[in-house]
mmCIF file of C-alpha atoms in Angstrom:
data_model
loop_
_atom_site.group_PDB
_atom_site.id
_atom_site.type_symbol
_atom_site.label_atom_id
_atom_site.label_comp_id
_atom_site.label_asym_id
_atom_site.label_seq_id
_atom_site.Cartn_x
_atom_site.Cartn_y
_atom_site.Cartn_z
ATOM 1 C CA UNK A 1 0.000 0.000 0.000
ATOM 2 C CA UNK A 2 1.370 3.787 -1.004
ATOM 3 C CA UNK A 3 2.521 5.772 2.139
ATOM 4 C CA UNK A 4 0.160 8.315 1.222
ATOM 5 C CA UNK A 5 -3.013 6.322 1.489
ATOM 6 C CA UNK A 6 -1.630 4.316 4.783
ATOM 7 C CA UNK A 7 -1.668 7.816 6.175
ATOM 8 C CA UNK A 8 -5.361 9.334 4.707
ATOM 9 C CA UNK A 9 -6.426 5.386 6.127
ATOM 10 C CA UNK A 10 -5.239 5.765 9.293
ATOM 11 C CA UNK A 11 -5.620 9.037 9.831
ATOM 12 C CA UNK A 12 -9.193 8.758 9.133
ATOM 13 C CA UNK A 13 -9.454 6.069 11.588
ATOM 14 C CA UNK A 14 -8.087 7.636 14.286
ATOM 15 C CA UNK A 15 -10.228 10.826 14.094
ATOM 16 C CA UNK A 16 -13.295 8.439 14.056
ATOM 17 C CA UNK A 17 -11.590 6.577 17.677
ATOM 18 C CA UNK A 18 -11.440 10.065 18.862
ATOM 19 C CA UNK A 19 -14.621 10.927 17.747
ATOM 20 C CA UNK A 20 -16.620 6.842 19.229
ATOM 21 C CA UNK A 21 -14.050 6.925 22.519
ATOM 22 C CA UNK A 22 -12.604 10.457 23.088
ATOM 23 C CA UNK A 23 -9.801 10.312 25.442
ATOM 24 C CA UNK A 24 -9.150 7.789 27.774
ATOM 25 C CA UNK A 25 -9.237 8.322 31.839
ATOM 26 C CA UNK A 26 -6.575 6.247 32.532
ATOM 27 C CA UNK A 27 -3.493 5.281 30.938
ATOM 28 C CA UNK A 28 -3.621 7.384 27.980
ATOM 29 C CA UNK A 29 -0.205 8.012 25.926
ATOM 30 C CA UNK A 30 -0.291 11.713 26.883
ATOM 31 C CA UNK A 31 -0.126 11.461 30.181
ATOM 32 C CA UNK A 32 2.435 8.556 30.485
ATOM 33 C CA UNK A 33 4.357 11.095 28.120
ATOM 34 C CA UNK A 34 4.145 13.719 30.826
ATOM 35 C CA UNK A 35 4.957 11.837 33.885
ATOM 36 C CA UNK A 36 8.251 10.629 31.999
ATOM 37 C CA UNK A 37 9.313 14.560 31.161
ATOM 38 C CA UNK A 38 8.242 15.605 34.485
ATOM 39 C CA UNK A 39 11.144 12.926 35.528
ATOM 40 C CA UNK A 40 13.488 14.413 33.498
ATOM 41 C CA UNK A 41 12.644 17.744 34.880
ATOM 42 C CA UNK A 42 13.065 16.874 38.297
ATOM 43 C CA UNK A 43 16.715 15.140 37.209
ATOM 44 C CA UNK A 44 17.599 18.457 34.882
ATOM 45 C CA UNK A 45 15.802 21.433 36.032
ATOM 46 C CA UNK A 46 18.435 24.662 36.412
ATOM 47 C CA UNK A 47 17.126 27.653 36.244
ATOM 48 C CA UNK A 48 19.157 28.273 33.089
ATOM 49 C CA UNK A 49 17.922 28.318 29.100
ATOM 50 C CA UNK A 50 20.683 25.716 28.204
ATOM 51 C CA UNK A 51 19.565 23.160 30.693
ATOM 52 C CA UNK A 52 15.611 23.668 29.118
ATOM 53 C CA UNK A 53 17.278 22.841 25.621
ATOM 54 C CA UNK A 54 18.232 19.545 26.697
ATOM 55 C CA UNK A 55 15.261 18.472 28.409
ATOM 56 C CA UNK A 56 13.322 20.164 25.634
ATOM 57 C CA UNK A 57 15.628 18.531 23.083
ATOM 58 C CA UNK A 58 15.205 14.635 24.940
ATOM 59 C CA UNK A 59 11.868 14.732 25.852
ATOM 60 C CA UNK A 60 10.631 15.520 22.653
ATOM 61 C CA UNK A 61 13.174 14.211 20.433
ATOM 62 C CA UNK A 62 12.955 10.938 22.313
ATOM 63 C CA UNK A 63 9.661 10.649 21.431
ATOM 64 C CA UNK A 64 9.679 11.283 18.193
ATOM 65 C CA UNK A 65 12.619 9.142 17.431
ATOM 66 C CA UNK A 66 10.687 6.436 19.231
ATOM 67 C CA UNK A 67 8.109 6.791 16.778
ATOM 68 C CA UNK A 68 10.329 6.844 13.851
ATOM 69 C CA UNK A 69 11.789 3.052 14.817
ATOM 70 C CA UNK A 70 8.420 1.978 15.153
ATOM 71 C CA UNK A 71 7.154 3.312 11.653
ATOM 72 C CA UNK A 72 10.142 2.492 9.747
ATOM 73 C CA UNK A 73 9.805 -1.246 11.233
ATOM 74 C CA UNK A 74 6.335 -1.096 9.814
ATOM 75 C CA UNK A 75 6.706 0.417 6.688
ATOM 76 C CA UNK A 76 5.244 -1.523 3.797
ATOM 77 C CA UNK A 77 2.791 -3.668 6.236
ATOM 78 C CA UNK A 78 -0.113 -2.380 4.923
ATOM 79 C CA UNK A 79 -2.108 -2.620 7.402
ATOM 80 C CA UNK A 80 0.352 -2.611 10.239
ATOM 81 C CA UNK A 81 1.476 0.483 9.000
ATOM 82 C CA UNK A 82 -2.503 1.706 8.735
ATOM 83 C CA UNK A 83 -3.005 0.587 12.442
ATOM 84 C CA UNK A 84 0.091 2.296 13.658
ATOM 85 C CA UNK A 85 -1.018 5.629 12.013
ATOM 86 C CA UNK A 86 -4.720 5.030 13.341
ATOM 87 C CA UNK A 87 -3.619 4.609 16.981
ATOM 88 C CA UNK A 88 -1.133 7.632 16.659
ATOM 89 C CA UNK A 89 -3.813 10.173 15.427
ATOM 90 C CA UNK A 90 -6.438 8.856 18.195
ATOM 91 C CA UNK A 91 -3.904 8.989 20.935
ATOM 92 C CA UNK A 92 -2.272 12.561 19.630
ATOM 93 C CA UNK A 93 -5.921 14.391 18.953
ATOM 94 C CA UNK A 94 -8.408 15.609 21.345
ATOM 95 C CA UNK A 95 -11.146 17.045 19.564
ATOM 96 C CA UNK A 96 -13.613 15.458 21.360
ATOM 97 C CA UNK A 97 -12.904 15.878 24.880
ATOM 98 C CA UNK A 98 -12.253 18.786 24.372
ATOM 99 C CA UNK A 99 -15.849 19.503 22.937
ATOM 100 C CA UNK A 100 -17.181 17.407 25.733
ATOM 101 C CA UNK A 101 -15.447 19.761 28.507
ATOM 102 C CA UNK A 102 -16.655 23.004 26.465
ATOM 103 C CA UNK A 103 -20.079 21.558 26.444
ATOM 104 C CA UNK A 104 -20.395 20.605 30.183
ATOM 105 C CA UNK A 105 -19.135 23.920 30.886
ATOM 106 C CA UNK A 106 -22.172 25.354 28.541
ATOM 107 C CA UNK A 107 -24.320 23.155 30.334
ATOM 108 C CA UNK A 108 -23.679 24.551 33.510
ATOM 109 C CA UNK A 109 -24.007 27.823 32.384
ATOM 110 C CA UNK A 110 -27.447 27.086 30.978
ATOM 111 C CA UNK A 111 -28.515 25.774 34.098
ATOM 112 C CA UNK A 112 -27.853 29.038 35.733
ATOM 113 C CA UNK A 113 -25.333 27.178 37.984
ATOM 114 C CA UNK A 114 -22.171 29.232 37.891
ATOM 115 C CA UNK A 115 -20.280 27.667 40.892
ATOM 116 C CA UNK A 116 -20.251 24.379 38.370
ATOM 117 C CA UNK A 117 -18.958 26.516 35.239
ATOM 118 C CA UNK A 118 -16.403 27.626 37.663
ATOM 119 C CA UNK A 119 -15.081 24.276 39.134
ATOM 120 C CA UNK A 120 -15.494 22.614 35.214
ATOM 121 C CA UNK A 121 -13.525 25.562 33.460
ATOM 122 C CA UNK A 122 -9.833 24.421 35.037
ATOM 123 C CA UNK A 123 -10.386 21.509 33.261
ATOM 124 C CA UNK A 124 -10.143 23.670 29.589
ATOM 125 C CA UNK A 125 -7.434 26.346 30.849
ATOM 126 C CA UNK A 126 -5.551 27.514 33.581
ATOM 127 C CA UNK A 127 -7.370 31.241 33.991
ATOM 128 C CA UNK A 128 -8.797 31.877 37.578
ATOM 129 C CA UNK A 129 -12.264 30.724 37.214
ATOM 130 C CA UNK A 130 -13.834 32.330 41.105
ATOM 131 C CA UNK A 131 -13.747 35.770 40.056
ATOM 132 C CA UNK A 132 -15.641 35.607 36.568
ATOM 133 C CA UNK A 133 -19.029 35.790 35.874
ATOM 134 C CA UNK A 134 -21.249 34.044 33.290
ATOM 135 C CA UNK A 135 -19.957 35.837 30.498
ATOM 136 C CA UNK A 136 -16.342 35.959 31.146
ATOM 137 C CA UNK A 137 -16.673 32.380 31.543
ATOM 138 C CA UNK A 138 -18.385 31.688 28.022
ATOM 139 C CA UNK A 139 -15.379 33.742 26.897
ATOM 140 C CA UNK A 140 -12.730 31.904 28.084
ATOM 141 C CA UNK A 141 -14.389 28.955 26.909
ATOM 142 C CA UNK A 142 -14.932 29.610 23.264
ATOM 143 C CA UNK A 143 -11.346 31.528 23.255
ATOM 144 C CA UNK A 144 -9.759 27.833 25.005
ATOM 145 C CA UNK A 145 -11.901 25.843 22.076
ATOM 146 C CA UNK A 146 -10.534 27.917 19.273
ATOM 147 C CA UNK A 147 -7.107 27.564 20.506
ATOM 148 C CA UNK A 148 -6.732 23.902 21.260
ATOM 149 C CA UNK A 149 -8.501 23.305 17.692
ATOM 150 C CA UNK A 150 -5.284 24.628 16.360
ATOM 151 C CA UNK A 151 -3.540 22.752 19.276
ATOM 152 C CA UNK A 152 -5.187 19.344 19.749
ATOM 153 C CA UNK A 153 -6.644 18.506 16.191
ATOM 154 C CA UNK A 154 -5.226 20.563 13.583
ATOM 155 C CA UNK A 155 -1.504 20.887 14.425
ATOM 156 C CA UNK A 156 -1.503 17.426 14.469
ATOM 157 C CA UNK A 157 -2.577 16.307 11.817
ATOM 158 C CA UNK A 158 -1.048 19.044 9.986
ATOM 159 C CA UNK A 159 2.553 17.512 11.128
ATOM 160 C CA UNK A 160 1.408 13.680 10.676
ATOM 161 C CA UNK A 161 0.786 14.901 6.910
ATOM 162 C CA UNK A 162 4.033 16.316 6.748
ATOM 163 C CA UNK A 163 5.980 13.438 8.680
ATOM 164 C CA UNK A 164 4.070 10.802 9.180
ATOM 165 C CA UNK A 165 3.838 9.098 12.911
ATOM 166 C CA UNK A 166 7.046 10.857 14.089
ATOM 167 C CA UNK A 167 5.310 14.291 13.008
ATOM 168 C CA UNK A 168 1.815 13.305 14.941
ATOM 169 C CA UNK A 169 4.027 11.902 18.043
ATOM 170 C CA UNK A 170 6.802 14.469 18.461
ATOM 171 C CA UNK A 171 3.875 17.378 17.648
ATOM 172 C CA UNK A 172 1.946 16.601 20.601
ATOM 173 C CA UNK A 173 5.703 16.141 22.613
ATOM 174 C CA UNK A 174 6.177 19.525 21.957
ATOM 175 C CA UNK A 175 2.733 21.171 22.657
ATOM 176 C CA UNK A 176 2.464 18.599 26.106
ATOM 177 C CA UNK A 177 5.820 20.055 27.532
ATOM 178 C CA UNK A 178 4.898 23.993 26.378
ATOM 179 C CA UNK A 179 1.685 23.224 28.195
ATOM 180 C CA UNK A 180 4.108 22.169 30.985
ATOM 181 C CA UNK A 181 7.320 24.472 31.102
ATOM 182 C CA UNK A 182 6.360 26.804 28.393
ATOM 183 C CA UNK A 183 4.831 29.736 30.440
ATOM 184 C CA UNK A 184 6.463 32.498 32.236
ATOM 185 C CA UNK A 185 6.270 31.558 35.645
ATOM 186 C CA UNK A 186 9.923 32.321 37.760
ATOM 187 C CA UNK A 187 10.267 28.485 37.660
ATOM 188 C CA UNK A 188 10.077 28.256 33.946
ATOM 189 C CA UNK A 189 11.156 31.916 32.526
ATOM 190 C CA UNK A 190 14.496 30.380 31.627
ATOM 191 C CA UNK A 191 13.824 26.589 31.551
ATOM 192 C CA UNK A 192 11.107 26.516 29.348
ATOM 193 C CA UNK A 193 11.822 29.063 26.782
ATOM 194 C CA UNK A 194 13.352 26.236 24.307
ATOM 195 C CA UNK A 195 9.831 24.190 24.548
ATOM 196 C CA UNK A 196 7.946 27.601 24.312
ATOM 197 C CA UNK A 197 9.767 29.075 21.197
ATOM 198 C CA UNK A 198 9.804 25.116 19.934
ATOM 199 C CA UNK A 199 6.144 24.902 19.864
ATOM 200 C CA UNK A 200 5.501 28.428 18.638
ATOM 201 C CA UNK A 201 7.799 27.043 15.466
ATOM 202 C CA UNK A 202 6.106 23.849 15.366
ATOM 203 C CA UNK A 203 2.139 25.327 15.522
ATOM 204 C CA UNK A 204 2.693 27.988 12.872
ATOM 205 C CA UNK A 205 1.665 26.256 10.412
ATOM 206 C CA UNK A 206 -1.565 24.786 11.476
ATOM 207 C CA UNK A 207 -2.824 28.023 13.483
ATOM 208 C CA UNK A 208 -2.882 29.522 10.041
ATOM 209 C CA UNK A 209 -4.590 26.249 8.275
ATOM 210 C CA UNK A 210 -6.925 26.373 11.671
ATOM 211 C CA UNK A 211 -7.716 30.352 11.033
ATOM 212 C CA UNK A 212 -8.425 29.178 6.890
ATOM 213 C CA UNK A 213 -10.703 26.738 7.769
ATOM 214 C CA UNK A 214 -12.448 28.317 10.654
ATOM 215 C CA UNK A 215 -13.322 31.374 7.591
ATOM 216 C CA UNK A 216 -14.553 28.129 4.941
ATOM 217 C CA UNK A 217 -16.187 26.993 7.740
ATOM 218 C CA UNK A 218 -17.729 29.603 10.157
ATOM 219 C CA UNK A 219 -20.999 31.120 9.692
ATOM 220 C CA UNK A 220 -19.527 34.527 8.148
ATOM 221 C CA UNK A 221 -16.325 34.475 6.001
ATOM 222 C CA UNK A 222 -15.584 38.547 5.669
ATOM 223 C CA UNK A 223 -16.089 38.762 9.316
ATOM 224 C CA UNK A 224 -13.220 36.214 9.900
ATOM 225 C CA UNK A 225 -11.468 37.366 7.435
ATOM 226 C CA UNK A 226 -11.622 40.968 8.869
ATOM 227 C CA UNK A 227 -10.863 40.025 12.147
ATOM 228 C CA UNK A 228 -7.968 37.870 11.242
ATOM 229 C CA UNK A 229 -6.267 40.800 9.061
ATOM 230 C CA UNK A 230 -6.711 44.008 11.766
ATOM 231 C CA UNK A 231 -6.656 41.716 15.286
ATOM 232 C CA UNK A 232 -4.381 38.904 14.917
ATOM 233 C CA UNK A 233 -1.028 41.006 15.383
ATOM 234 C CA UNK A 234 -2.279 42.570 18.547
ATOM 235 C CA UNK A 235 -2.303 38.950 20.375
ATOM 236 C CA UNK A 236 0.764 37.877 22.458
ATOM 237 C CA UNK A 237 0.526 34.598 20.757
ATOM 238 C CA UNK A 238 1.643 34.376 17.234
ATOM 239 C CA UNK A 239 -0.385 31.311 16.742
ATOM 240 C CA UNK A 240 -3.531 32.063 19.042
ATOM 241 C CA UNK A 241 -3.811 35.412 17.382
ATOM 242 C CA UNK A 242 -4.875 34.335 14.303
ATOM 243 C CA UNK A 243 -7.204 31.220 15.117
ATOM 244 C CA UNK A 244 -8.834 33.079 18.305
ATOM 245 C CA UNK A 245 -9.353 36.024 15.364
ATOM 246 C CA UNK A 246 -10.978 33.900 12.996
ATOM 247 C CA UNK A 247 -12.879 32.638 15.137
ATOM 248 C CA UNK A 248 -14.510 35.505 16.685
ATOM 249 C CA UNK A 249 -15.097 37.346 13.560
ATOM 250 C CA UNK A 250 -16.973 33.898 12.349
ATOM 251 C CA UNK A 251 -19.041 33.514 15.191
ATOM 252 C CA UNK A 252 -19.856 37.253 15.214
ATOM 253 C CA UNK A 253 -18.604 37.595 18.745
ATOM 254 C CA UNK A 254 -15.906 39.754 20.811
ATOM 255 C CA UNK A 255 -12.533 37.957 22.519
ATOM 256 C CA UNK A 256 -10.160 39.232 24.127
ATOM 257 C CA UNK A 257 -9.857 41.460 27.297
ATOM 258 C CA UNK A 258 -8.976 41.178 30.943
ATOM 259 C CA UNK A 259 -8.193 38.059 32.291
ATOM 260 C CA UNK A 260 -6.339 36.176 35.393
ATOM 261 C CA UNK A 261 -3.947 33.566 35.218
ATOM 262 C CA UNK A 262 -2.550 32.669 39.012
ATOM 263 C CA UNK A 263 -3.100 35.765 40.276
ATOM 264 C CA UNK A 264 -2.027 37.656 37.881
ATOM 265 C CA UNK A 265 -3.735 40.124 35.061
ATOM 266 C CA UNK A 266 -3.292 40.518 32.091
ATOM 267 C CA UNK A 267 -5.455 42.454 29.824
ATOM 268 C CA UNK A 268 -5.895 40.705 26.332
ATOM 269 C CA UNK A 269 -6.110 43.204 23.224
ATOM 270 C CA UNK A 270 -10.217 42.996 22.064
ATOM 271 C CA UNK A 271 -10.566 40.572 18.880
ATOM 272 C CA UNK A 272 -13.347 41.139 16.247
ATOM 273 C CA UNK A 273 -14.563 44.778 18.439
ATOM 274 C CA UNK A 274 -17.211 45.037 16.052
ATOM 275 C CA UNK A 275 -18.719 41.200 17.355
ATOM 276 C CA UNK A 276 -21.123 41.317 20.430
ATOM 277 C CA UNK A 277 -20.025 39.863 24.045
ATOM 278 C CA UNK A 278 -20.083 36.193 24.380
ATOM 279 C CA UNK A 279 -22.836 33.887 25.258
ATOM 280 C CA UNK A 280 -23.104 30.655 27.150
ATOM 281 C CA UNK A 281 -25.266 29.353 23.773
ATOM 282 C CA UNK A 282 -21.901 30.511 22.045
ATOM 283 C CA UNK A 283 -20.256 27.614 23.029
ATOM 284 C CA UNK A 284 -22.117 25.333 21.188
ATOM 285 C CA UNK A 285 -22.030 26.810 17.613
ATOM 286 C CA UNK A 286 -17.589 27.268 18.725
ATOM 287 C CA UNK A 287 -17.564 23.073 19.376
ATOM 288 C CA UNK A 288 -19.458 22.902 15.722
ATOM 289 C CA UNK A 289 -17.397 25.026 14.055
ATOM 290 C CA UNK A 290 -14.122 23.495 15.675
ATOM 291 C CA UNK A 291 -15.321 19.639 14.599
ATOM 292 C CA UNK A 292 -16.325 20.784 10.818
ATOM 293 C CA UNK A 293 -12.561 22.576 11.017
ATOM 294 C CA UNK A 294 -11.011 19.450 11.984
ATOM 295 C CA UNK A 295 -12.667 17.233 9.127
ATOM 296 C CA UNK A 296 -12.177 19.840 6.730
ATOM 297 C CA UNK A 297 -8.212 19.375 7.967
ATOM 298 C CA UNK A 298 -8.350 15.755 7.777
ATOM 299 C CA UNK A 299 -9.126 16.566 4.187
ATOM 300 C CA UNK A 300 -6.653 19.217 3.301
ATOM 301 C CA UNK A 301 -3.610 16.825 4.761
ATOM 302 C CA UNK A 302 -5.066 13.769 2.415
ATOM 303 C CA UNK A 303 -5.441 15.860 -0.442
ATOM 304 C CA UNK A 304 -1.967 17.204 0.035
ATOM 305 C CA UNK A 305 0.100 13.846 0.733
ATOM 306 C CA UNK A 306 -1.722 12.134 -2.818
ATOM 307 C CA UNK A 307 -0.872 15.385 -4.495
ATOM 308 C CA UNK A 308 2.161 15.209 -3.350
ATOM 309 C CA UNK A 309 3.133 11.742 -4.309
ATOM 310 C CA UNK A 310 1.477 12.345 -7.655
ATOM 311 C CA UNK A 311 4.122 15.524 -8.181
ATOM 312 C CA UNK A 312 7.111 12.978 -6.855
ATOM 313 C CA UNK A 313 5.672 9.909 -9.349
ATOM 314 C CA UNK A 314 5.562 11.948 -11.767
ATOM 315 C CA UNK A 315 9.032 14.253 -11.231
ATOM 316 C CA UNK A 316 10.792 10.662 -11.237
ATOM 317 C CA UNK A 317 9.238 9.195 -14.034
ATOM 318 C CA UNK A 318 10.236 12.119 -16.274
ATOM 319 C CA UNK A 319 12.779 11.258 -19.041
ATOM 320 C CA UNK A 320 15.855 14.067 -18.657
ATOM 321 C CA UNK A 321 16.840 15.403 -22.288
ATOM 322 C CA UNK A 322 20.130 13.351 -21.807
ATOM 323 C CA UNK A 323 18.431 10.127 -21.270
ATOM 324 C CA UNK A 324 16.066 10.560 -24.144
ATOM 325 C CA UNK A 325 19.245 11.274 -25.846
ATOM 326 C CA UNK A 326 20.821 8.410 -26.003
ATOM 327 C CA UNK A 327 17.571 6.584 -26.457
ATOM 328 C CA UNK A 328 17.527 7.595 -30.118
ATOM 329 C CA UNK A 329 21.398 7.031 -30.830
#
């Protein structure tokens, strides 16, 4: 079987695991992944950038050359090969959990109970949930979904097109220890700044295919795509910015502003001013839009490995001038 198709196979398999099962409670690949770098951390941590390189540069590397042995053992199985992809993309995307935690936090909104919003919304981002109110809270939530679409399904799958299972693996290695070292607490202003500036490297290019998609995809495409163009710049993130854009001009809606992250405040630059303020029902139409932008990636990355081995087919079977050459001597 071509590479290509064992990748549009199993990549198509995994998404619909993700989609039957969602994430596992226990003894998912993730979290195994994170126990081993917190080890490492504990053996390496200095408060020094050099000594964050090399955890950076083991933790991740180590799992993605992991990966690699195990795909190149496979290659040419078939379906070995389609399996190994399958269980890769299920274990590396989390579309819908990450739905299902938006939606419970909707839920509780709905139900006027904002104590339960506040206790779910840890479990979608690390802002202090006690001090906002109903529509801070819808906020956050939409503004976490748009962002980990980029993160937890697109970037992905964006990488497993690119590199196969090493790109899937050693794409979620990088966005799990950002998640872990990457921000600029006084532990990790130093440590972490190789697995922060890694992953802002490695989720450039599906932020932008996540913003793309989200203006195919959302319910108005010159409000995305005016967003995107006058707000994305103004975002601390180089990769939120433009999918946390795109996704408030498409819903219509306003992101951005004040918020709390252990204690402290920051206040956010206002995406898509001319949207209205965020509602709990909000929520709802962000999971939709973030599951038709993942299936609409899913298709992008098949159409662009068979294009691409198409191009390379056809590149190689071309007869140089020279070879034709002596063909007719």
């Amino acid at each position: 079987m071509r590479a290509d198709r064992e990748f549009v196979y199993g990549a198509a398999a995994g998404l619909v695991g993700d989609l039957l099962l969602g994430d596992p409670r226990r003894g998912h690949p993730v979290a195994a992944f994170g126990r081993a770098a917190g080890a490492v951390e504990r053996v390496l941590w200095r408060d020094h950038r050099g000594w964050g390189v090399l955890h950076t540069a083991l933790c991740a590397g180590g799992a993605a050359g992991g990966a690699l042995l195990v795909s190149r053992a496979l290659r040419g199985r078939g379906a070995a090969s389609v399996a190994l992809t399958a269980a890769a993309t299920w274990a590396v995307v989390g579309g819908t959990s990450l739905g299902r935690e938006a939606r419970a936090v909707g839920g509780a909104l709905a139900a006027g109970d904002l104590q339960a919003a506040r206790e779910r919304l840890p479990h979608l981002c690390g802002r202090d949930p006690q001090a906002l109110d109903e529509q801070q809270i819808a906020r956050a939530v939409v503004e976490s979904v748009a962002e980990n679409t980029s993160d937890a399904v697109v970037g992905a799958l964006v990488w497993g097109a690119l590199a196969g299972v090493p790109g899937l693996v050693g794409f979620r290695a990088v966005n799990t220890l950002d998640a872990m070292v990457g921000h600029k607490s006084p532990r990790y202003r130093r440590f972490g700044w190789a697995s922060a500036r890694l992953d802002d490297v490695a989720g450039w290019p599906g932020a932008r295919l996540t913003a793309g998609l989200a203006v195919l995809a959302g319910g108005d495409a010159r409000g995305a795509v005016r967003a995107w163009r006058a707000d994305a710049d103004k975002h601390p993130s180089p990769n939120a910015g433009p999918v946390e854009a795109a996704f408030a001009g498409a819903l219509g809606v306003r992101l951005g502003g004040a918020l709390s992250y252990g204690g402290r405040v920051e206040n956010r630059p206002v995406l898509n001013g001319r949207g209205r303020p965020v509602e709990f029902g909000d929520i709802e139409r962000a999971v939709r839009l973030s599951r038709r932008v993942g299936w609409l990636t899913l298709a992008a990355c098949a159409a662009g490995r068979v294009a691409a081995h198409a191009l390379g087919k056809t590149r190689g079977g071309a007869e140089s001038p020279s070879a034709r050459a002596k063909g007719r001597a």
